[in-house]
XYZ file of C-alpha atoms in Angstrom:
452
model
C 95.921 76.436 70.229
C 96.187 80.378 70.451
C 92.791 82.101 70.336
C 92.606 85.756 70.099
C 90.029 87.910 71.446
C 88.980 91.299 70.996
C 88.127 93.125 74.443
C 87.564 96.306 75.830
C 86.450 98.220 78.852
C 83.428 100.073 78.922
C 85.285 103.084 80.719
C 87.387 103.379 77.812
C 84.420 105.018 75.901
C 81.251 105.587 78.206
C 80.672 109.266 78.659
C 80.546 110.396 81.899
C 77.580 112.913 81.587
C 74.648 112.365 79.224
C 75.323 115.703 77.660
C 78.848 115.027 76.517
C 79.006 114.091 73.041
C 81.841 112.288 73.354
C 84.255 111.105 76.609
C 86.751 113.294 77.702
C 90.206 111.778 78.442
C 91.956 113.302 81.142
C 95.773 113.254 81.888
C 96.285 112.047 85.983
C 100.116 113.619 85.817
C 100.896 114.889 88.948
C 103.538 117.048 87.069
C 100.481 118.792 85.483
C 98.747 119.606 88.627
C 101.044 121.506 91.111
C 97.580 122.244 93.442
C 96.480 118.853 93.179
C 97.029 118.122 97.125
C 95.801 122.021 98.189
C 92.600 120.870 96.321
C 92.244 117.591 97.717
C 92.618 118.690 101.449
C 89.554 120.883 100.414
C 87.504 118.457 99.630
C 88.212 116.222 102.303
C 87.253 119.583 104.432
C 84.099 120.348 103.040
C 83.160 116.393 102.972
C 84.145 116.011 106.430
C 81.226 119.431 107.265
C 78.664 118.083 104.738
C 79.033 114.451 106.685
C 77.927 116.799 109.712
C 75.160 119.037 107.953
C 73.689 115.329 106.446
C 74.016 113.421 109.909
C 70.422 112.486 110.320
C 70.908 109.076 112.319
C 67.457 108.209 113.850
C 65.350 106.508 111.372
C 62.168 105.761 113.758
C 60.875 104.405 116.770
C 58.962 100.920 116.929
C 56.323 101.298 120.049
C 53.943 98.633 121.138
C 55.804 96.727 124.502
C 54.297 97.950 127.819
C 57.553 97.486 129.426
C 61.196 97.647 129.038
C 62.651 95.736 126.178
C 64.735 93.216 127.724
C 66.288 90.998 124.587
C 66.378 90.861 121.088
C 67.004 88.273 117.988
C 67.604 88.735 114.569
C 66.217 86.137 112.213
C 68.790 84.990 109.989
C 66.128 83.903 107.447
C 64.821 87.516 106.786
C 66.675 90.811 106.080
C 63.762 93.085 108.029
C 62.225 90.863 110.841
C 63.636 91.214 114.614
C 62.188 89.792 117.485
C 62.104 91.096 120.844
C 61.082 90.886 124.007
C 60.235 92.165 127.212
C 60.331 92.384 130.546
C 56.536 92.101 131.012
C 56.506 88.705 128.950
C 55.663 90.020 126.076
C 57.565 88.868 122.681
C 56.872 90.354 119.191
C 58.145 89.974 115.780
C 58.692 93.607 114.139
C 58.995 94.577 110.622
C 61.368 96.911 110.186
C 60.596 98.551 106.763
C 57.065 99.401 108.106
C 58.232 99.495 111.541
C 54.876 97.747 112.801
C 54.405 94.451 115.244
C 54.209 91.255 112.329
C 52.808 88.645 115.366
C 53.231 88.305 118.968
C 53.854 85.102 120.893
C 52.435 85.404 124.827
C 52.675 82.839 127.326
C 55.672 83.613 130.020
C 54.415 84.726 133.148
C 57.736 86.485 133.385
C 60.523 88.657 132.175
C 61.505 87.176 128.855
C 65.818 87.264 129.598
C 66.627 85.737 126.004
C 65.880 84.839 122.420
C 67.349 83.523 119.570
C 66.187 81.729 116.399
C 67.074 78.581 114.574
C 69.555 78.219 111.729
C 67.123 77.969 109.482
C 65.266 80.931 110.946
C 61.728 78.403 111.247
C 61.693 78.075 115.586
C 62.006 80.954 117.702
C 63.268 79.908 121.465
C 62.427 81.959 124.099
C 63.387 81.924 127.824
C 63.134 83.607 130.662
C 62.307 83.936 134.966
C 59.490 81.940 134.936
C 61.841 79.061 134.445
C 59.910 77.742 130.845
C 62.065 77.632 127.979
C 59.774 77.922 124.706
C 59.860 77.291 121.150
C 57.909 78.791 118.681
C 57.242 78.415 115.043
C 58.218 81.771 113.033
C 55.402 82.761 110.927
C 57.468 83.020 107.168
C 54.056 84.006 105.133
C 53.452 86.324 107.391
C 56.899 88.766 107.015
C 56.632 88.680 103.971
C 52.698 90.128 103.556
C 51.339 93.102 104.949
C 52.030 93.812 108.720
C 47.901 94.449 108.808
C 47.346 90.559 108.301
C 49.105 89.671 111.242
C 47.781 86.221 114.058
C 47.908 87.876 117.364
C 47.747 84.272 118.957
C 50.592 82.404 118.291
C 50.944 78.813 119.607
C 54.083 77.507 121.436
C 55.208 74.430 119.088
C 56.394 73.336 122.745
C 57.072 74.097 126.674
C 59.901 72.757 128.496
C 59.568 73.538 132.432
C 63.110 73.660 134.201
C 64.271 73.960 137.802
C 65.328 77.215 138.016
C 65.201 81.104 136.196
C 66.735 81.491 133.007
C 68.739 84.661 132.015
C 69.952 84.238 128.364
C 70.220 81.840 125.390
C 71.347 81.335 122.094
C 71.617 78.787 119.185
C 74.410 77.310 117.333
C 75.028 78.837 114.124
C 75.100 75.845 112.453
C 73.430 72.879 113.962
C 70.526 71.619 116.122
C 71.208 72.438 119.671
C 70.739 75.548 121.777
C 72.086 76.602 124.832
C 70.742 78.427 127.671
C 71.999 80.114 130.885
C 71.415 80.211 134.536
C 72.523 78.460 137.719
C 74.605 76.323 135.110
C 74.458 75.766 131.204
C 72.341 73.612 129.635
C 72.627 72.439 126.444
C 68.794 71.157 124.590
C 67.909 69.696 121.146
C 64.457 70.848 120.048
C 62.908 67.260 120.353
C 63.630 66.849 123.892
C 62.187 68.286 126.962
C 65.466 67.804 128.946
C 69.249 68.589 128.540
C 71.334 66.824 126.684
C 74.157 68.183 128.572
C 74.621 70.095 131.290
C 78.190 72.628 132.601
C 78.788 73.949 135.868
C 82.342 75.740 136.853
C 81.244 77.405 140.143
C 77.866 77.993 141.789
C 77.507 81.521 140.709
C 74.867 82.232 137.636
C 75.896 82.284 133.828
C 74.406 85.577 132.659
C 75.127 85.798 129.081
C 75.995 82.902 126.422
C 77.008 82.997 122.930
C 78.213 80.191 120.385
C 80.998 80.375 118.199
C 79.818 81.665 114.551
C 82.981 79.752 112.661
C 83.089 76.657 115.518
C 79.813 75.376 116.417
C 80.647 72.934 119.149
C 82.458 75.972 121.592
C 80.512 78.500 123.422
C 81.295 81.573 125.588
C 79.604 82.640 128.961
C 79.640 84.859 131.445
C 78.428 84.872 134.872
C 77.889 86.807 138.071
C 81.309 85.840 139.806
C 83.342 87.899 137.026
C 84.110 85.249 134.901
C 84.467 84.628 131.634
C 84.335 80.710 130.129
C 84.800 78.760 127.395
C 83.163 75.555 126.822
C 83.607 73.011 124.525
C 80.280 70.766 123.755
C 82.521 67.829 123.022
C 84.766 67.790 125.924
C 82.820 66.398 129.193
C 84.290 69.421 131.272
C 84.481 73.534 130.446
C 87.926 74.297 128.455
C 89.052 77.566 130.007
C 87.966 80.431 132.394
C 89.484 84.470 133.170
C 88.797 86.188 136.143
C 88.497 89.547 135.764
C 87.848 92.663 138.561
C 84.269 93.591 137.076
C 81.756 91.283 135.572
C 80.814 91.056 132.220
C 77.140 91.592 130.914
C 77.768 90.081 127.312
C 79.948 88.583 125.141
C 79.463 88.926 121.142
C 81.885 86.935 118.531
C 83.190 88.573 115.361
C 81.590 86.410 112.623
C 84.685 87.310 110.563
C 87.690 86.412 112.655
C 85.789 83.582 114.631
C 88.329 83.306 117.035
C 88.393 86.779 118.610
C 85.142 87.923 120.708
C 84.523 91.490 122.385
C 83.036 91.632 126.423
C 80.999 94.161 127.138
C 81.883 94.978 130.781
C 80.436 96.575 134.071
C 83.801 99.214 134.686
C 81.971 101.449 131.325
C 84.758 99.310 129.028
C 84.836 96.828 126.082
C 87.395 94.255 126.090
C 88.357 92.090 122.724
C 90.024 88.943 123.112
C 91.979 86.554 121.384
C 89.717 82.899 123.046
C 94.015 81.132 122.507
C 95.258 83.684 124.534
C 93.453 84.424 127.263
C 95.902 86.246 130.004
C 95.547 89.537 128.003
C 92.891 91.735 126.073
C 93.809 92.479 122.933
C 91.860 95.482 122.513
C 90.338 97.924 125.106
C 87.516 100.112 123.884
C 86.821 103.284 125.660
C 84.200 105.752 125.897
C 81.023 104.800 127.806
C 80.232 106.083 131.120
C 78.567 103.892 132.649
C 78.221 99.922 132.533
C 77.838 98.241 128.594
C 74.769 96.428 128.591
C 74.434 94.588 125.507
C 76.872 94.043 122.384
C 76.483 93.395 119.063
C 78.957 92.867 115.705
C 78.432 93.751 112.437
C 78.246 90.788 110.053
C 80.896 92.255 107.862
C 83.249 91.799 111.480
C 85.103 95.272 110.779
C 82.861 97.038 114.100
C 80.329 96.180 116.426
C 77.618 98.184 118.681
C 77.682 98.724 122.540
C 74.192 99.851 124.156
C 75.037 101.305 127.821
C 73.670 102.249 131.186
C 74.300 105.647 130.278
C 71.312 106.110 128.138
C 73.689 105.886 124.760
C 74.623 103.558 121.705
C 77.927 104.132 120.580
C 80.019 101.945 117.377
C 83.325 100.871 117.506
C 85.693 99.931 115.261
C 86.439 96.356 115.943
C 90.513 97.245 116.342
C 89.641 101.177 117.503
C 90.010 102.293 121.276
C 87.214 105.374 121.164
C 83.868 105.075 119.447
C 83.446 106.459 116.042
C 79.691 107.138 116.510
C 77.832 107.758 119.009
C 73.834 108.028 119.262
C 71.440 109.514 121.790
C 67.891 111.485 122.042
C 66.295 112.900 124.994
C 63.727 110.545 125.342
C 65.785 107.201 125.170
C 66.388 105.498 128.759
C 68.829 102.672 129.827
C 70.128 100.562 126.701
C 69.159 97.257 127.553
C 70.156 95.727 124.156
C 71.759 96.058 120.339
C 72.062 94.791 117.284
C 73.077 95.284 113.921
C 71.007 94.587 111.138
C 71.699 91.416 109.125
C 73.054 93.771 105.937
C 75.030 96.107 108.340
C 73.022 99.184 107.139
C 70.901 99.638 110.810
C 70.923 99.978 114.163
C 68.328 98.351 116.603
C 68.859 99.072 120.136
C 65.881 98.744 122.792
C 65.781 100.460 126.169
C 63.991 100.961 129.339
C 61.068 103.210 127.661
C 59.613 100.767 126.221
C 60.688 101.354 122.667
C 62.819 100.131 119.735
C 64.842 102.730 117.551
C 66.203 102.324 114.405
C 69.422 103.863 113.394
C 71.467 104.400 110.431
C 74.923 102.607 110.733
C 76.630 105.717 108.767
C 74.741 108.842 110.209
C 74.720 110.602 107.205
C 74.337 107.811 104.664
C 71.952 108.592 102.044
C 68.784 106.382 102.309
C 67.361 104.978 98.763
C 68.890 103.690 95.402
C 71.975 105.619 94.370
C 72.418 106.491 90.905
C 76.228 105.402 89.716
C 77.220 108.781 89.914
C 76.403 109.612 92.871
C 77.859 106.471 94.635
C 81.332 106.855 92.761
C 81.164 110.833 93.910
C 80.308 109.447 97.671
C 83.451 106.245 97.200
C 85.639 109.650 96.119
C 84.838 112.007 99.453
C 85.328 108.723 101.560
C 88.607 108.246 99.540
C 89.671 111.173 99.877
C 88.793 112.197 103.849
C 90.221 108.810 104.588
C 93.692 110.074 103.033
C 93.911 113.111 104.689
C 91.735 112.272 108.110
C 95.067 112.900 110.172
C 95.650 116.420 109.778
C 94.223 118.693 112.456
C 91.286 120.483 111.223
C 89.582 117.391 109.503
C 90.441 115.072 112.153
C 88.554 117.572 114.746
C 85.639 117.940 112.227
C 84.750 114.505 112.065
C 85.812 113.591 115.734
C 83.258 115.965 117.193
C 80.213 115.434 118.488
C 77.198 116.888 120.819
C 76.643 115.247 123.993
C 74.132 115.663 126.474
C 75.412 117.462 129.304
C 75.129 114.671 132.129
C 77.094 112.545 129.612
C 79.957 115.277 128.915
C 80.346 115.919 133.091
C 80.288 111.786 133.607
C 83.016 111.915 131.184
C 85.001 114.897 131.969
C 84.948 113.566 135.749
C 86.451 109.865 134.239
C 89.190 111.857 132.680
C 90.134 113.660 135.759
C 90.153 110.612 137.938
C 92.247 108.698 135.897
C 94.987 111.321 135.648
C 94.924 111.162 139.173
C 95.379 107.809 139.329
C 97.956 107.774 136.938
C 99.844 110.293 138.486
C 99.054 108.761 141.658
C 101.203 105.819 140.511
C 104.060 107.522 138.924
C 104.474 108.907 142.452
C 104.354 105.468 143.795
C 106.976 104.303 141.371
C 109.610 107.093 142.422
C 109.697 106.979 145.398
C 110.209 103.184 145.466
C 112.913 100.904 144.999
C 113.724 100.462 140.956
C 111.764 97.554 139.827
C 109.773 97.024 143.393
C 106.393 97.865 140.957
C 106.197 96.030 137.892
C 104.974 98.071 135.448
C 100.680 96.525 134.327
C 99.595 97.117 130.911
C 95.979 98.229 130.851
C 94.942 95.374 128.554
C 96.521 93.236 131.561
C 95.017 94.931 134.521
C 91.807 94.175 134.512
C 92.058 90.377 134.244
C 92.757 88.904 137.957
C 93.326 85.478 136.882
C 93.095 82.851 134.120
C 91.823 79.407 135.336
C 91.965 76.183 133.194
């Protein structure tokens, strides 16, 4: 049977301003418009200056810990609630449109060195040096109502005392089971007080652990000898280990492309891998200048955020060697940790002066409901800096940025000493035998070994 329908678009007739009477119809002939480019390259120009003028990154800063901010977890449950916690013991639950402490858990007597938060985003675990891994029930009523309302005595649903200190954990994304890390890794189900499993590859401490977002049985760590490991939850034994010249301080999966994870490393680099392939990085991002501290991916899986040493937070593309952004104000210490909000639109980071800061993801994104105008006019200037973001003069306007000077000399210095060592080794290769030197990729060099 043959039905026909009568259909139509609705930008075959809407008007584009209120004021027109009636639409205009426009003919797209390139033939028509000999400037058409000449006019384009403008615009991409003066959208490429107006993204500087409008760069207005820092949203606010969340103050209430009395000492550095050690860890933080996002609650999957809730668009604006992070947890974090501190070095004093201290762990709070922040709302981030009021920017104001929702509840507070005490009870370590230590440095709190990890949390994360169930799939279903109902029991917070905590751990830390006091060697107590805890698990707390997430107040839901409470995020939701005013931040005034707020318990400031929340109850540990329980308390599971271990033998030794505990320095990071996290649950799977989908499943029962957490894991945590410290002389080995442990793996726990909420209704027991001991393991369930336990890994050990060496007798140096696991510093960082993270579980696979698309496979919730395998798990990455790293630890204190360098390494970098791969365990699988249903294999008795761990599945596969690298070696490489500077150790790692975290390890963050790309939600989108499950098999590929980014380390954030000691030598001021990030290193994305392929977990099949393990004898080679597959990306190496530059531009901090001093050791990456935390890590963090974007749920969409197209960049991630690196807090540093260096007192900065800078985001990468997930495939890009040099940041794209890069954030920083005069009164932000050591970047302990990162993470990107659960819609992609912020930036958390928390450092050594006691404070959270939120960030915009796009520094010069405008905050609020856009009207459809102004969004399409924003999706044109993207368009159209996107198209012409290799030639010279826009590519140098939206490249640039101000630095602090300590951060520009660290830099300039990195630069100069690895043109020395480059040259340094083209010297070594003539004057050597032909093929005495085998030429090392930088995505190879770094790695010493791969173990399995």
């Amino acid at each position: 049977m043959k039905v026909k329908v009568i259909s139509r678009s609705t930008d075959e007739f809407t008007r584009e301003r209120s004021q027109d009477l009636q639409r205009v119809f426009r003919n797209f002939d390139p033939n028509l418009r000999s400037q058409e480019k000449a006019v384009e390259y403008v615009r991409a120009l003066n959208a490429a200056k107006l993204d500087k003028i409008f760069a207005r990154p820092f949203i606010g800063a969340m103050d209430g810990h009395i000492d550095a901010v050690s860890c933080m977890a996002k609650n999957p449950s809730h668009l604006k609630g992070i947890f974090s916690g501190s070095m004093d013991g201290d762990i709070r639950l922040w709302d981030l449109a009021s920017r104001r402490t929702v509840c507070q858990f005490p009870g370590h007597q230590g440095a709190v060195r990890g949390l994360t938060v169930s799939t279903d985003g109902r029991v917070l675990v905590s751990c830390g040096t006091d060697s107590t891994v805890r698990l707390w029930n997430v107040p839901v009523s409470s995020i939701v109502e005013s931040a005034d309302t707020f318990d400031n005595s929340a109850k540990p649903l329980a308390v599971y005392v271990w033998k030794n200190a505990f320095w990071a954990v996290d649950h799977q994304w989908d499943g029962d089971h957490f894991a945590t890390a410290g002389a080995q890794v442990d793996i726990w189900d909420h209704n027991r007080s001991q393991p369930v499993n336990s890994f050990e590859w060496g007798k140096d401490t696991a510093i960082s652990i993270r579980f696979n977002p698309g496979e919730p049985n395998i798990l990455a760590t790293s630890a204190s000898d360098r390494s970098i490991t791969i365990y699988d939850l249903r294999l008795s034994s761990p599945a596969r280990k690298i070696i490489m010249r500077t150790k790692t301080n975290s390890i963050a999966w790309n939600p989108m492309e499950p098999m590929n994870f980014t380390a954030a490393n000691e030598d001021c680099n990030c290193y994305s891998y392929d977990a099949r392939k393990l004898n080679e990085a597959r990306c190496v991002h530059k531009d901090h200048v001093s050791a990456v501290m935390d890590i963090d991916y974007s749920p969409t899986g197209r960049e991630f955020v690196s807090g540093s040493y260096d007192r900065t937070v800078r985001i990468f593309q997930y495939n890009g060697g040099h940041s794209r952004e890069v954030y920083h104000t005069k009164r932000m210490q050591r970047v302990f940790c990162v993470k990107f909000s659960c819609d992609a639109s912020y930036v958390i980071s928390g450092s050594d002066d006691t404070n959270l800061r939120l960030w915009k993801a796009k520094a010069s994104e405008q905050l609020g409901v856009l009207l459809p105008r102004e969004r399409k006019k924003h999706e044109y200037l993207e368009a159209v800096k996107n198209r012409y973001k290799h030639l010279p003069e826009v590519k140098r306007i939206v490249r640039h940025r101000h630095l602090p000077k300590a951060i520009c000399k660290a830099a300039s210095l990195r630069r100069i000493m690895s043109e020395a060592e480059r040259k340094k080794e083209e010297r070594r290769k003539a004057h050597s035998a032909p093929g005495s030197i085998p030429k090392e990729s930088l995505r190879k060099r770094r790695i010493i070994e791969e173990v399995e």
